[in-house]
XYZ file of C-alpha atoms in Angstrom:
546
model
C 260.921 309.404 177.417
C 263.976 311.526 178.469
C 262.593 314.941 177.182
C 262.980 317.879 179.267
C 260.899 319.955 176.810
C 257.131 321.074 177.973
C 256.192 320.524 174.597
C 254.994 316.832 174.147
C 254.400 314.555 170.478
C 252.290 311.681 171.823
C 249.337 312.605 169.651
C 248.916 314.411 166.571
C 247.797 317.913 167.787
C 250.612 317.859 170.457
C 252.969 317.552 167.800
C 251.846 320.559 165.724
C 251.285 322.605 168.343
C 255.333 322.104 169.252
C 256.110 322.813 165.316
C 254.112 325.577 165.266
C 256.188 326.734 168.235
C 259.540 326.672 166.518
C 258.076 327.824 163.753
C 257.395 331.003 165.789
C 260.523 331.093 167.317
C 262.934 330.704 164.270
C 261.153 332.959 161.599
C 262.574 336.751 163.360
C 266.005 334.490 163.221
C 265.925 333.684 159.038
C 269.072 335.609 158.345
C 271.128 333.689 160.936
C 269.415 330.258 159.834
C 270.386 330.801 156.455
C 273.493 332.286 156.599
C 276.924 330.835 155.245
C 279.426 331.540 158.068
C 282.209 331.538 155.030
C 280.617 334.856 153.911
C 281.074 336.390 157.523
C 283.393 339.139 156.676
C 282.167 339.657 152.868
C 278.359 340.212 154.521
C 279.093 341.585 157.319
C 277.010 338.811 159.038
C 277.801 339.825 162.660
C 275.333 342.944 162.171
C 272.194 340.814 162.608
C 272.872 339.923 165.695
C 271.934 342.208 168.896
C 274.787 344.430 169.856
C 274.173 344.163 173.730
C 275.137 340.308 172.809
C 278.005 341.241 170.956
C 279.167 343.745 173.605
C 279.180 340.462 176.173
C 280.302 337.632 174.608
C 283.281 339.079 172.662
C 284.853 338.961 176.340
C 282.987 335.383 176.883
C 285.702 332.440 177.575
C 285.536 330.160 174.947
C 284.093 327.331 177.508
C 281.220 329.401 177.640
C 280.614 329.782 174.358
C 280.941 326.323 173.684
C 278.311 325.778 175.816
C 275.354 327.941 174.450
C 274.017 325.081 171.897
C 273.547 323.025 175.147
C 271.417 325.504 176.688
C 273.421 327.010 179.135
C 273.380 330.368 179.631
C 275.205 332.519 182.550
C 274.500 334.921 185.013
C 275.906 337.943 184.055
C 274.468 338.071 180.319
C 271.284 340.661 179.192
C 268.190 338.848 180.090
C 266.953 338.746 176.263
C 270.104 336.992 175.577
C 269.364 334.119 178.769
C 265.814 334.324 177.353
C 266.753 333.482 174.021
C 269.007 330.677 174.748
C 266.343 328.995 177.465
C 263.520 329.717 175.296
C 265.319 327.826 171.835
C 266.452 324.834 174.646
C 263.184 324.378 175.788
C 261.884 323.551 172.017
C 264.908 321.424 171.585
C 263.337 317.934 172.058
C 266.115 315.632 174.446
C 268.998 313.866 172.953
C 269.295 312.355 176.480
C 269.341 308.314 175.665
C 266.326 306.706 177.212
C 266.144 303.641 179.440
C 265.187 301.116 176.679
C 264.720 298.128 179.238
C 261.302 300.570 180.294
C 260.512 301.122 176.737
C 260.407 297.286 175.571
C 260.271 295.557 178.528
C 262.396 292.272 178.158
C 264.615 293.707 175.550
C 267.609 292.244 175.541
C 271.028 294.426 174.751
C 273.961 291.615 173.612
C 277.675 292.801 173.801
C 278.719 291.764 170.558
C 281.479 288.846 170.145
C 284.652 290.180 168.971
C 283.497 287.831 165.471
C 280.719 289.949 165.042
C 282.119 293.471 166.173
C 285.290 292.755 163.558
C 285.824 296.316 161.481
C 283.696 298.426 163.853
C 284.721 301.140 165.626
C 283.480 302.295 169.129
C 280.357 304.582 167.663
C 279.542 301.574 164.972
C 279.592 298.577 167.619
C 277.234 300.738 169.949
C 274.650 302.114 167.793
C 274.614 298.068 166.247
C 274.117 296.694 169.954
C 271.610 299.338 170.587
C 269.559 298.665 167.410
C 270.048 295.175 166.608
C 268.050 294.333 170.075
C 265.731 297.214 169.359
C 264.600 295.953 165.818
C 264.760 292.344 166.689
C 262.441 292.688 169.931
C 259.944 294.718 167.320
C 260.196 292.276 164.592
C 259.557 289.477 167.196
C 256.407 291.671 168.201
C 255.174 291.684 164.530
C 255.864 288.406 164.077
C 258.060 289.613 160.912
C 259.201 286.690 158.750
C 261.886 288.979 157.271
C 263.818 292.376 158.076
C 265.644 294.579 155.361
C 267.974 296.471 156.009
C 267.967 299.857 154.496
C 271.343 301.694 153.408
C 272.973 298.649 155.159
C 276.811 299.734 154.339
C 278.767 297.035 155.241
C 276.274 295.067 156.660
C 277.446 295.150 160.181
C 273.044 295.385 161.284
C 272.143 292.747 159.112
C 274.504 290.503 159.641
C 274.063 290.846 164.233
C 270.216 290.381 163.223
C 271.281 287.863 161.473
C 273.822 285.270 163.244
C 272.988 286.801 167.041
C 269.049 287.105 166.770
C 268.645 284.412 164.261
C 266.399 287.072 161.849
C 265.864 286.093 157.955
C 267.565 289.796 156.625
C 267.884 291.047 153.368
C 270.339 294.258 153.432
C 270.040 296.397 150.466
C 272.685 299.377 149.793
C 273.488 301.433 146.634
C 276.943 300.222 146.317
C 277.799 297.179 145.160
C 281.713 297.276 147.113
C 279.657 297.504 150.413
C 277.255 294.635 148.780
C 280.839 292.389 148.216
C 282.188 292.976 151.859
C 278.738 292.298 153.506
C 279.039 288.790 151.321
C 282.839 288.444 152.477
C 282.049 288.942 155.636
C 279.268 287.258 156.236
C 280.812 284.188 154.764
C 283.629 284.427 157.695
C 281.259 284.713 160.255
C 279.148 282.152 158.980
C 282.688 279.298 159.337
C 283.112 280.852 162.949
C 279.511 279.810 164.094
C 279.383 276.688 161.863
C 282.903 275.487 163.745
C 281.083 276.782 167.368
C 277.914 274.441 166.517
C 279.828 271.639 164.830
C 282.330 271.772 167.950
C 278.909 271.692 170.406
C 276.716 269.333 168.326
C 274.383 272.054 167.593
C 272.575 269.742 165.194
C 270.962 270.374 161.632
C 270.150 273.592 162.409
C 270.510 276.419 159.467
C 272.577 279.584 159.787
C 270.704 282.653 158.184
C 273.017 284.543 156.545
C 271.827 287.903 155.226
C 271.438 288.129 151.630
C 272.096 291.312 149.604
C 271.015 293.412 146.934
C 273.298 296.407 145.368
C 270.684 298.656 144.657
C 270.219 302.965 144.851
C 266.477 302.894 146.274
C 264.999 306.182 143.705
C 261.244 305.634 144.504
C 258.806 304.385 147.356
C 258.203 301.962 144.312
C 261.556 300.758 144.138
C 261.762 299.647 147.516
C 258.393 298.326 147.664
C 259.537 296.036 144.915
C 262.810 295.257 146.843
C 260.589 294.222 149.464
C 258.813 291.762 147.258
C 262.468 290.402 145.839
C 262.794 289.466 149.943
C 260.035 287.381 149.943
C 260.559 285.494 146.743
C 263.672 283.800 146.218
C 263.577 282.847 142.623
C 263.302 287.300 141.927
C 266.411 288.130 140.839
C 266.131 291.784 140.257
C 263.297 294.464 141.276
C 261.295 294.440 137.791
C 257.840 293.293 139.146
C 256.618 296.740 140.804
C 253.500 296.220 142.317
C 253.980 292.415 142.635
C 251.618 291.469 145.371
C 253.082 289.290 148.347
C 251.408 286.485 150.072
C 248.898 288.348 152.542
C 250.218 286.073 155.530
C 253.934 287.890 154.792
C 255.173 290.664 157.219
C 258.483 292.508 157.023
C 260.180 294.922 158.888
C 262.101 298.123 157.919
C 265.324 299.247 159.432
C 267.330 301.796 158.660
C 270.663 302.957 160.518
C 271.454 306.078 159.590
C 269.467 306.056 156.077
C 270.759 308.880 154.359
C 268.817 311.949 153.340
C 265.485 311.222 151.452
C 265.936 307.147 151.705
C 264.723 307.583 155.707
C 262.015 309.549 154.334
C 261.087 306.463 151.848
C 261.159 304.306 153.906
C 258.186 305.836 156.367
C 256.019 305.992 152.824
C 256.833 302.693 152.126
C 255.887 301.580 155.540
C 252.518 303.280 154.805
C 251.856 301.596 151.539
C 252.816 298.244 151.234
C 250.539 296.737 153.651
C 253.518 293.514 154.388
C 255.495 295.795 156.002
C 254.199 295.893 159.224
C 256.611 297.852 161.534
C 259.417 300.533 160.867
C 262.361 301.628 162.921
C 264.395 304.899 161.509
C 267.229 306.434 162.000
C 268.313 309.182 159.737
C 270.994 311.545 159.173
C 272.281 313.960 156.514
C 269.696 316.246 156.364
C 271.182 318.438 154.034
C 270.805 315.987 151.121
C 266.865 316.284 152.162
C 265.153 317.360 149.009
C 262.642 319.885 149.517
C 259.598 321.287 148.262
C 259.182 325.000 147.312
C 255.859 326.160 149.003
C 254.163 326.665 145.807
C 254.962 322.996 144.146
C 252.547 320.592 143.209
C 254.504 317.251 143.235
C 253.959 315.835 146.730
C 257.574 313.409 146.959
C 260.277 315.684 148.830
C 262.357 314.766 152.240
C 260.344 318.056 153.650
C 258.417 318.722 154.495
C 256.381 315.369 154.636
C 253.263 316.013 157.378
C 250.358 317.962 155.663
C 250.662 320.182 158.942
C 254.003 321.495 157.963
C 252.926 322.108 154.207
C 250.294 323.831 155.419
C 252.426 326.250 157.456
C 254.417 326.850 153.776
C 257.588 326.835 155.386
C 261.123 326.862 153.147
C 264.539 325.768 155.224
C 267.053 325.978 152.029
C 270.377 324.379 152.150
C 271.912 326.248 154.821
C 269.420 325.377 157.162
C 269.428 321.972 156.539
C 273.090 321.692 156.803
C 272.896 323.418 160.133
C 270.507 320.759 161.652
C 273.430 318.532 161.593
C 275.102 319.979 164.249
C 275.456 318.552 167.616
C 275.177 320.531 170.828
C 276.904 317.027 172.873
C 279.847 317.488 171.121
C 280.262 321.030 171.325
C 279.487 321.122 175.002
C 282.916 318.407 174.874
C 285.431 319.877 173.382
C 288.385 321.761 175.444
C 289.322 325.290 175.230
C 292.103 324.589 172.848
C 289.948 322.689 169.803
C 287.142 325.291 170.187
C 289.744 327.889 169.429
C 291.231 325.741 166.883
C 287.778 325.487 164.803
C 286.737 329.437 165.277
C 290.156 330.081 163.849
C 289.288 327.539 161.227
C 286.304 329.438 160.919
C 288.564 332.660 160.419
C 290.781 332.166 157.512
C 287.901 330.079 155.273
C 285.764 333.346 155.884
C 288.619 335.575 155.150
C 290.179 333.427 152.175
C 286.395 333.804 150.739
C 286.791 337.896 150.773
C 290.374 336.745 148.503
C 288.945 334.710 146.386
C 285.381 337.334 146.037
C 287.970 340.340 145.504
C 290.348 338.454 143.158
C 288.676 335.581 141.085
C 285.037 337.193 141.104
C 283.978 334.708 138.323
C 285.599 331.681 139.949
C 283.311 332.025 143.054
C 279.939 331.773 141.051
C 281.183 327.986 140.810
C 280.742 328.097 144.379
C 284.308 325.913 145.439
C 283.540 323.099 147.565
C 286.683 323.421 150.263
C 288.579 321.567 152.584
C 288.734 317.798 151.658
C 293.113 317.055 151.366
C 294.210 316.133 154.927
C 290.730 314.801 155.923
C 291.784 311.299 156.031
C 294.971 311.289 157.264
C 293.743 314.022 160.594
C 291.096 311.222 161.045
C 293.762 308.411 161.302
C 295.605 309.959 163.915
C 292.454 311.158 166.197
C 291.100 307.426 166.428
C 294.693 306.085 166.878
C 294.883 308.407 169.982
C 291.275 307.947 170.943
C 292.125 304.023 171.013
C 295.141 304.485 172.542
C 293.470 306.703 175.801
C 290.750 303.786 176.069
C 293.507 301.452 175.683
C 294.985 302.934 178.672
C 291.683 303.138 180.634
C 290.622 306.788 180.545
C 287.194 307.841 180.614
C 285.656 307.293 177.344
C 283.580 310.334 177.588
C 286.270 312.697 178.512
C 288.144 311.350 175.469
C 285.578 310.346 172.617
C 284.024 313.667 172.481
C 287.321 315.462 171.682
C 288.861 312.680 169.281
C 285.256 313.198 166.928
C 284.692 316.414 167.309
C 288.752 317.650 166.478
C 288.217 315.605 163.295
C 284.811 316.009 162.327
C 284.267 319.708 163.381
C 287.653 320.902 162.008
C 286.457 319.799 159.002
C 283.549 321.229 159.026
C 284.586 324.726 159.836
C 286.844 323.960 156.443
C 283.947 322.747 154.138
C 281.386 325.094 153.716
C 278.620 322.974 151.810
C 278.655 321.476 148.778
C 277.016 323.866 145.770
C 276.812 322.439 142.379
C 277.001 324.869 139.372
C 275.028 325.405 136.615
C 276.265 322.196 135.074
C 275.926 319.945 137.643
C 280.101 319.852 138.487
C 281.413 320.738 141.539
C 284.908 322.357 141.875
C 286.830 321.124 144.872
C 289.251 322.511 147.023
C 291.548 320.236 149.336
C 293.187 322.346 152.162
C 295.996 320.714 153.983
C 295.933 322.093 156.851
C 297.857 319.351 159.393
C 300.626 321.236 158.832
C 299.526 324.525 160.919
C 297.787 322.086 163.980
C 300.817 322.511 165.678
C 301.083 326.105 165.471
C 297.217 326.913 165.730
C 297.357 325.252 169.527
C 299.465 327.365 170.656
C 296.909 329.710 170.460
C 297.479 331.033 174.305
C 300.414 332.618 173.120
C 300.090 335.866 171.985
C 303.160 335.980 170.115
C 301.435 333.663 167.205
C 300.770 335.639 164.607
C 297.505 334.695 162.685
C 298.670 336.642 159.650
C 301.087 333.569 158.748
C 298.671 331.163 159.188
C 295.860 332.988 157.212
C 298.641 332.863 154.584
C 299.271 329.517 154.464
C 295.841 328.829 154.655
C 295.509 330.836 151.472
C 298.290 330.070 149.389
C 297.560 326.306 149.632
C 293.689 327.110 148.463
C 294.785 329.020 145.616
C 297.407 325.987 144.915
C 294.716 323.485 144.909
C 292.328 325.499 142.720
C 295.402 325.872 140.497
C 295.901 329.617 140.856
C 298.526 331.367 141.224
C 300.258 332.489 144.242
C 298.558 336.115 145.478
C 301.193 338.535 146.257
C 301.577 339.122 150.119
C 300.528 342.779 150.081
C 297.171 341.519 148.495
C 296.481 339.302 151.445
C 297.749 341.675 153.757
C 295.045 343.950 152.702
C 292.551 341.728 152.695
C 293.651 340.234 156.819
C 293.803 343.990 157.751
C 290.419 344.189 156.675
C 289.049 341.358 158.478
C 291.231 341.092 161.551
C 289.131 343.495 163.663
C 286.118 341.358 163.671
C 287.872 337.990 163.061
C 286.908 337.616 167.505
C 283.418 337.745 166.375
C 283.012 334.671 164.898
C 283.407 332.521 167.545
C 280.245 333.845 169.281
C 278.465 334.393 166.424
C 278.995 330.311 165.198
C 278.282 329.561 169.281
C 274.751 331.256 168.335
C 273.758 329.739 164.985
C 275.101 326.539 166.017
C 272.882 326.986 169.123
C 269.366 326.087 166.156
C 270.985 322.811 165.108
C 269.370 320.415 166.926
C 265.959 322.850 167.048
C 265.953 322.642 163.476
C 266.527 318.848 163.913
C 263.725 318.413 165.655
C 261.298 320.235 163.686
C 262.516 318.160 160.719
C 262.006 315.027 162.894
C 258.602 316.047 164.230
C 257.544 316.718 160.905
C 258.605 312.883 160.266
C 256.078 311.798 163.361
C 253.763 314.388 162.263
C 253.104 312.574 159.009
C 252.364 309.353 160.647
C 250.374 310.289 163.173
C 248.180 311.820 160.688
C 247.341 308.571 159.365
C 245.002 307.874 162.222
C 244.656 305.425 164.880
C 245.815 302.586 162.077
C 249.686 303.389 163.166
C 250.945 303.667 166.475
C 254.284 306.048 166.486
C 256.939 307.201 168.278
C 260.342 308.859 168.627
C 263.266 307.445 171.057
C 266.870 308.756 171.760
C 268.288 305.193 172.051
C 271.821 305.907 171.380
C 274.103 307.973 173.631
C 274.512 311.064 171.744
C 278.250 312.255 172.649
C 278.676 308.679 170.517
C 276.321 309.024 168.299
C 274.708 312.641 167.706
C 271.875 311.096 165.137
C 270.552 309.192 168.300
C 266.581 309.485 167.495
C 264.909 306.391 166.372
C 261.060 306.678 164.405
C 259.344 303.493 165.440
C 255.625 302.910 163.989
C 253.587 300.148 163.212
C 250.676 298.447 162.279
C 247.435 298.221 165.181
């Protein structure tokens, strides 16, 4: 199924014995798992890692370096550094989309109409192609009556399973603006194929339009009673837990991109209401995962879920978590100029954190939340260029990769993650940094002085946290202190960002884990059916019913 790995999850005990490998693997590596790369200069983080690693890639191109969370390692480095790169691959289980057409024989992938593609961009109107014919060839293999739509956003899923594979969906979502635009949109679709069938004397026949319920799914419970609402029309809203559906009913449960614990609800729910009869899962966000503390009784957290993990009384933390989100596809895209761009990034937040630690100790135990002001208006002008370059008929994947990954890892390298305080607020800080992107690529030019930039950098935080201005000798003192190792972090984020998708997979085999251990009653498996320079949370859970 497209994995490279020697490590296999076709059956229960194959499945542990690959977690139990990472396992192994990561534990000597805690400190770099768990670190916060915006407390690189404050803790000294570069220590942990080997010096005869340090020694080489300091002088590593930054090609190269972009390159180690893909695996690839090069000639001239120490063997324990090849071995550790190979080794961490080789438990990496493949992104590498699979031929579906093998998988589902007869499955058949529709290019959406330009009706039904309306409002999606590039990455949305694949991964809805992709799925739509995945879930609707399963729910034609269950014989489902009805498929809901889990975290449905806009409604883009439901509405393809809908009006393209003629599917009775209910799409449920926690916010009731996504509920109104589904409605609004489905309601212009649904004049677009009632003129097409009026126009080709279609007959009588009955467009199924999805129909939605605003809804934030909190329990197994909740859902299951959603479930129910599906199935009875005259339910209005999900009071009868527990209500008991006709036995003939069967439902299927998709979820694109489900975020956090709802992907990990929705594999419970498959297991205990007996109408739902098949399950397809995406998720993503692992770092809103909740997660229990080895020693807790209460059995309902994101992870671990498999009684194999719990056993092994493994903690990730936060960090960890946040760090499985990474993508080694889109590092292994981006040019020599954007990598330098985000380890520069990388720089000043570390080094404004050793300001704002020397300065305003008590304002860092609110743990500031930073880099959110320019967001929006950086990812305006990356998809107006990306569209432009396809527009113009380059290669989409020698142009997609960099158009994502400028926005989406810029910002990351500017938002370390989100800590709430003791009282449950979160202070914010918006960094506008557009204005230095056309200073920071000249970054061949050793003229550019990264003291100016640092500065800017800085003054704007303190701005935005409403702070006063620090005098220049104070941040002079604190860029002299962190200038000699500021080269350092680009190797040493290459290297941590090298366990993102190892610690995705553990957190997905613990996912197939669980369901396997429910015996030979569900058949499950996990498929890479996006491509994952698109679309990095490419892994689909699939189980159902025998």
């Amino acid at each position: 199924m497209g994995n490279r790995s020697k490590y296999s999850c076709g059956s229960a005990s194959e499945t542990l014995e690959w977690i139990n490998a990472i396992l192994q693997f990561i534990r000597p590596y805690n400190s770099i798992i768990n670190a916060h790369v915006v407390n690189f200069f404050k803790d000294r983080l570069w220590e942990s890692l080997d010096q005869h690693w340090i020694q080489c890639l300091r002088c590593e191109p930054v090609q190269n370096l972009l390159l180690i969370p893909s695996g690839v390692v090069q000639d001239h480095w120490p063997d324990s550094l090849k071995q550790f790169v190979s080794t961490l691959r080789s438990l990496v289980f493949s992104r590498e989309q699979v031929d579906l057409d093998k998988v589902f024989p007869g499955l058949n992938i529709t290019v959406l109409n330009s009706v039904l593609a309306q409002g999606m961009n590039i990455k949305k109107k694949h991964e809805v192609e992709f799925l739509s014919a995945v879930v609707s060839f399963i729910a034609n293999s269950v014989r489902a009556q009805t498929i809901v739509d889990v975290g449905s956003g806009q409604g883009y899923l439901a509405q393809v399973l809908s009006f393209q594979y003629h599917h009775s969906v209910v799409a449920i979502d926690a916010c009731s603006h996504h509920g109104r635009v589904t409605e609004t949109r489905a309601e212009r679709i649904k004049k677009h194929y009632a003129a097409k069938m009026h126009k080709f004397d279609s007959g009588n026949r009955v467009l199924n339009v999805p129909k939605t319920i605003t809804c934030r799914v909190m329990s197994i419970d909740m859902l299951k009673a959603l479930t129910d609402m599906s199935i009875h029309d005259d339910v209005k809203k999900p009071e009868l837990i527990g209500q008991v559906a006709d036995n003939k009913t069967s439902l299927v449960l998709a979820g694109l991109h489900a975020c956090g614990d709802l992907s990990v609800t929705m594999l419970k729910t498959f297991l205990e209401c007996k109408e739902v009869k098949s399950v397809v899962s995406i998720g993503c966000c692992y770092n809103l995962l909740s997660e229990e503390c080895p020693d807790a009784a209460d059995s309902h957290f994101g992870f671990p879920m498999s009684s194999g993990v719990k056993s092994a009384g493994i903690s990730l933390g936060k960090n960890s978590r946040d760090l499985a989100c990474q993508s080694a596809e889109r590092w292994s895209c981006l040019d020599k100029d954007v990598g330098l761009q985000n380890f520069d990034l990388h720089t000043f937040r570390a080094a404004f954190q050793m300001v704002l630690c020397k300065y305003y100790p008590e304002l860092v135990k609110t743990s500031p939340s930073i880099g959110r002001q320019g967001k929006a208006l950086r990812r305006q002008q990356q998809r107006r260029a990306f569209h432009s370059a396809v527009h113009n008929g380059e290669n989409k994947h020698s142009t997609l990769p960099q158009s994502i990954s400028k926005m989406e890892e810029t910002c990351l390298s500017l938002q370390p993650a989100e800590s709430k305080t003791d009282d449950n607020s979160t202070l914010e800080l918006g960094l506008d940094t557009s204005s230095c992107n056309g200073i920071m690529r000249c970054e061949g030019n050793a003229s550019v002085d990264k003291y100016l930039l640092f500065e800017k950098f800085s003054q704007s935080g303190l701005s935005r946290l409403g702070l006063q201005p620090l005098g220049e000798m104070y941040l002079r003192e604190i860029w002299k202190e962190a200038e000699p190792f500021a080269e350092l972090i680009g190797l040493y984020w290459s290297l941590r960002a090298a366990f993102g998708p190892l610690l995705e997979t553990l957190l997905l085999l613990d996912r197939l884990l669980f369901l396997q251990e429910q015996g030979s009653s569900v058949e499950a498996i996990m498929l890479p059916i996006f491509d994952p320079v698109l679309s990095p949370r490419n892994v689909a859970i699939i189980a159902k019913r025998t």
